[in-house]
């Protein structure tokens, strides 16, 4: 199983971009990178996922390095409501063509006023 | 998170009782996942099911825990003879048929069921 490494915590000023890094140096060629976040006492919320191309949606952008050994989640204009634990996950095979997501400890992002 | 419905949201059980947690997946989703989150810890995978079939139960405790996803009705996570250590948040997630090789799908979580064992 590919493992991910994230900083334990980060701070960001409200209105600025939040850049959350993730290392996944053992990732294989067909493994996707997923990002979720969990606001306190809520269920995890899907943010974005990608394979090798950069991705963007209404919530965030995902930048994956060319060697795919690391990625960065970018929240372009962080708000106080973006304070949460952010999880970078590499999906793992769960049998046949089925996959599951295994969560690590994530990064606690605190957005400060 | 909209669409994956879990109930009850909060459940209190005495030691030795049974706890049943229910999960209705999003419309059109045929795969269900259960995760457990102990206080101040991360999410731990428990079990992955599709209708009438367990795909992966590698995270399920060997005793007292069981899960099912019948042809009709919600998925059920059942904990028999609960102990204080079972107190946790239990999250259900669902997806269309799996995450798929192409990676187009993803899984969506419910708001969780908080079990407290007294």
Coordinates of C-alpha atoms in Angstrom, one line a residue:
Chain A
X1 CA 0.0 0.0 0.0
X2 CA 1.3 3.5 -0.8
X3 CA 1.8 5.7 2.2
X4 CA 1.3 9.4 2.5
X5 CA 3.1 11.9 4.6
X6 CA 1.6 15.2 5.6
X7 CA 2.6 17.9 8.1
X8 CA 0.7 17.6 11.3
X9 CA -0.6 21.1 11.3
X10 CA -0.5 24.3 9.3
X11 CA -1.8 27.9 9.7
X12 CA -3.1 30.2 7.1
X13 CA -4.4 33.7 7.1
X14 CA -8.0 34.3 6.1
X15 CA -8.3 35.3 2.4
X16 CA -4.8 33.9 1.5
X17 CA -4.1 30.7 -0.4
X18 CA -3.6 27.6 1.7
X19 CA -1.1 25.2 0.2
X20 CA -1.2 21.7 1.8
X21 CA 1.6 19.4 0.8
X22 CA 1.6 15.6 0.7
X23 CA 4.4 13.1 0.0
X24 CA 3.5 9.8 -1.6
X25 CA 6.9 8.6 -2.8
X26 CA 6.0 4.9 -3.1
X27 CA 2.9 5.6 -5.3
X28 CA 2.6 3.3 -8.3
X29 CA 1.6 4.3 -11.8
X30 CA -2.1 3.5 -11.5
X31 CA -2.8 4.8 -8.0
X32 CA -5.0 7.9 -7.6
X33 CA -4.5 10.6 -5.0
X34 CA -7.6 11.7 -3.1
X35 CA -8.1 14.6 -0.8
X36 CA -10.8 14.8 1.8
X37 CA -11.4 17.1 4.8
X38 CA -13.1 16.7 8.1
X39 CA -14.5 19.5 10.0
X40 CA -14.9 18.8 13.7
X41 CA -17.7 16.4 14.5
X42 CA -18.7 16.0 10.8
X43 CA -18.3 13.4 8.2
X44 CA -15.4 13.5 5.8
X45 CA -16.0 15.7 2.8
X46 CA -14.6 14.9 -0.6
X47 CA -12.5 17.7 -2.1
X48 CA -10.7 16.5 -5.3
X49 CA -8.8 13.6 -6.7
X50 CA -6.3 13.0 -9.6
X51 CA -3.9 10.7 -11.2
X52 CA -1.2 12.7 -12.9
X53 CA -2.7 15.8 -14.4
X54 CA -3.4 18.8 -12.3
X55 CA -7.1 19.1 -11.4
X56 CA -9.3 22.0 -10.4
X57 CA -12.9 22.2 -9.2
X58 CA -15.0 24.7 -7.4
X59 CA -13.4 23.9 -4.0
X60 CA -9.7 23.5 -4.7
X61 CA -6.8 22.7 -7.1
X62 CA -4.6 19.7 -7.0
X63 CA -1.1 19.9 -8.3
X64 CA 0.7 16.6 -8.8
X65 CA 4.4 16.6 -9.5
X66 CA 5.6 15.0 -12.7
X67 CA 7.2 12.1 -10.9
X68 CA 4.0 11.7 -8.9
X69 CA 5.9 11.4 -5.7
X70 CA 4.1 14.4 -4.1
X71 CA 1.1 16.7 -4.5
X72 CA -0.2 19.9 -3.2
X73 CA -3.8 20.9 -2.4
X74 CA -4.5 24.5 -3.0
X75 CA -7.4 26.4 -1.4
X76 CA -7.2 29.7 -3.3
X77 CA -8.9 31.9 -0.8
X78 CA -9.1 30.3 2.6
X79 CA -12.0 31.2 4.9
X80 CA -12.5 30.5 8.6
X81 CA -14.9 27.7 7.6
X82 CA -12.0 25.9 5.9
X83 CA -10.5 25.1 9.3
X84 CA -10.4 21.3 9.3
X85 CA -8.2 18.2 9.1
X86 CA -7.2 17.6 5.5
X87 CA -6.4 14.0 4.4
X88 CA -4.3 13.1 1.5
X89 CA -5.0 9.5 0.5
X90 CA -3.8 7.0 -2.1
X91 CA -6.4 4.5 -2.8
X92 CA -5.5 0.9 -2.3
X93 CA -6.8 -2.3 -3.9
X94 CA -9.5 -4.1 -2.0
X95 CA -9.8 -7.1 -4.2
X96 CA -10.3 -7.4 -7.9
X97 CA -11.2 -4.1 -9.4
X98 CA -12.4 -2.8 -6.1
X99 CA -10.6 -0.1 -4.1
X100 CA -10.8 1.5 -0.7
X101 CA -9.5 4.6 0.9
X102 CA -7.2 4.3 3.9
X103 CA -6.9 7.5 6.0
X104 CA -3.8 8.7 7.7
X105 CA -3.5 11.4 10.4
X106 CA -3.9 14.3 8.0
X107 CA -3.0 18.0 8.4
X108 CA -4.9 20.2 10.8
X109 CA -5.3 23.5 8.9
X110 CA -6.2 26.4 11.0
X111 CA -7.4 29.5 9.2
X112 CA -6.8 32.6 11.3
X113 CA -8.7 35.9 11.0
Chain B
X1 CA -22.1 14.6 2.3
X2 CA -25.6 15.1 1.2
X3 CA -27.3 11.8 0.3
X4 CA -25.7 9.2 2.6
X5 CA -28.1 8.9 5.5
X6 CA -27.0 7.4 8.8
X7 CA -29.2 6.7 11.8
X8 CA -29.3 7.0 14.6
X9 CA -27.0 10.1 14.8
X10 CA -26.5 9.4 18.5
X11 CA -26.9 6.2 20.4
X12 CA -26.3 5.4 24.0
X13 CA -26.0 1.7 25.1
X14 CA -25.1 0.1 28.4
X15 CA -22.3 -2.4 28.4
X16 CA -23.5 -5.8 27.1
X17 CA -26.3 -4.4 25.0
X18 CA -26.4 -4.5 21.2
X19 CA -25.9 -1.5 18.9
X20 CA -27.3 -1.4 15.4
X21 CA -26.3 1.4 13.1
X22 CA -28.0 1.9 9.8
X23 CA -26.8 3.4 6.5
X24 CA -28.7 4.3 3.4
X25 CA -26.4 5.0 0.5
X26 CA -26.8 7.7 -2.0
X27 CA -29.2 7.0 -4.8
X28 CA -27.7 4.8 -7.4
X29 CA -24.8 3.7 -5.2
X30 CA -24.4 0.0 -4.7
X31 CA -21.3 -0.1 -2.6
X32 CA -21.0 0.8 1.1
X33 CA -18.0 1.3 3.4
X34 CA -17.9 1.5 7.2
X35 CA -15.2 3.4 9.1
X36 CA -14.7 4.0 12.8
X37 CA -13.2 7.0 14.5
X38 CA -12.2 6.7 18.1
X39 CA -12.0 9.9 20.1
X40 CA -9.0 12.1 19.0
X41 CA -8.0 9.5 16.4
X42 CA -8.2 9.1 12.6
X43 CA -10.7 7.2 10.6
X44 CA -10.1 3.4 10.4
X45 CA -11.5 1.3 7.7
X46 CA -13.7 -1.5 8.9
X47 CA -15.6 -3.2 6.0
X48 CA -16.6 -2.7 2.4
X49 CA -19.8 -4.3 1.1
X50 CA -21.9 -4.4 -2.0
X51 CA -25.4 -5.7 -2.2
X52 CA -25.5 -9.1 -0.5
X53 CA -21.7 -9.5 -0.6
X54 CA -18.8 -8.5 1.6
X55 CA -15.9 -7.4 -0.5
X56 CA -13.3 -6.6 2.2
X57 CA -13.7 -7.0 6.0
X58 CA -10.0 -6.7 6.8
X59 CA -10.7 -3.9 9.3
X60 CA -13.5 -5.6 11.2
X61 CA -12.8 -6.8 14.8
X62 CA -12.9 -10.6 14.9
X63 CA -15.6 -10.8 17.5
X64 CA -18.9 -9.0 18.2
X65 CA -18.9 -6.9 15.0
X66 CA -20.8 -7.8 11.8
X67 CA -22.1 -5.9 8.8
X68 CA -24.6 -6.6 6.1
X69 CA -26.0 -4.9 3.0
X70 CA -29.1 -6.7 2.0
X71 CA -30.7 -6.6 -1.4
X72 CA -33.4 -4.4 0.0
X73 CA -33.0 -1.8 2.7
X74 CA -30.0 -0.1 4.4
X75 CA -26.7 -1.5 5.4
X76 CA -26.4 -2.4 9.0
X77 CA -23.4 -2.4 11.3
X78 CA -24.1 -4.5 14.3
X79 CA -22.1 -4.5 17.5
X80 CA -23.0 -7.2 20.0
X81 CA -22.3 -7.0 23.7
X82 CA -20.9 -3.5 23.5
X83 CA -18.0 -2.4 25.7
X84 CA -16.8 1.0 26.6
X85 CA -14.0 0.8 24.0
X86 CA -16.6 0.6 21.3
X87 CA -17.6 4.3 22.0
X88 CA -16.7 6.1 18.8
X89 CA -18.1 7.8 15.7
X90 CA -19.0 5.3 13.0
X91 CA -19.1 6.7 9.5
X92 CA -20.7 5.1 6.5
X93 CA -19.7 6.0 2.9
X94 CA -21.1 4.9 -0.5
X95 CA -20.0 4.9 -4.1
X96 CA -21.3 3.8 -7.4
X97 CA -19.9 0.4 -8.2
X98 CA -16.6 0.8 -6.4
X99 CA -13.9 3.4 -7.1
X100 CA -13.2 1.7 -10.4
X101 CA -9.9 1.4 -12.3
X102 CA -10.6 4.5 -14.2
X103 CA -10.8 6.6 -11.1
X104 CA -13.9 8.5 -12.1
X105 CA -15.8 7.6 -9.0
X106 CA -15.3 8.5 -5.4
X107 CA -16.9 7.8 -2.1
X108 CA -19.2 10.1 -0.2
X109 CA -19.6 10.0 3.5
X110 CA -22.5 10.4 5.8
X111 CA -22.6 12.5 9.0
X112 CA -21.8 9.6 11.2
X113 CA -23.4 7.8 14.1
X114 CA -22.0 8.5 17.6
X115 CA -22.1 5.5 19.9
X116 CA -21.6 6.0 23.6
X117 CA -21.3 3.0 25.8
X118 CA -22.0 3.6 29.5

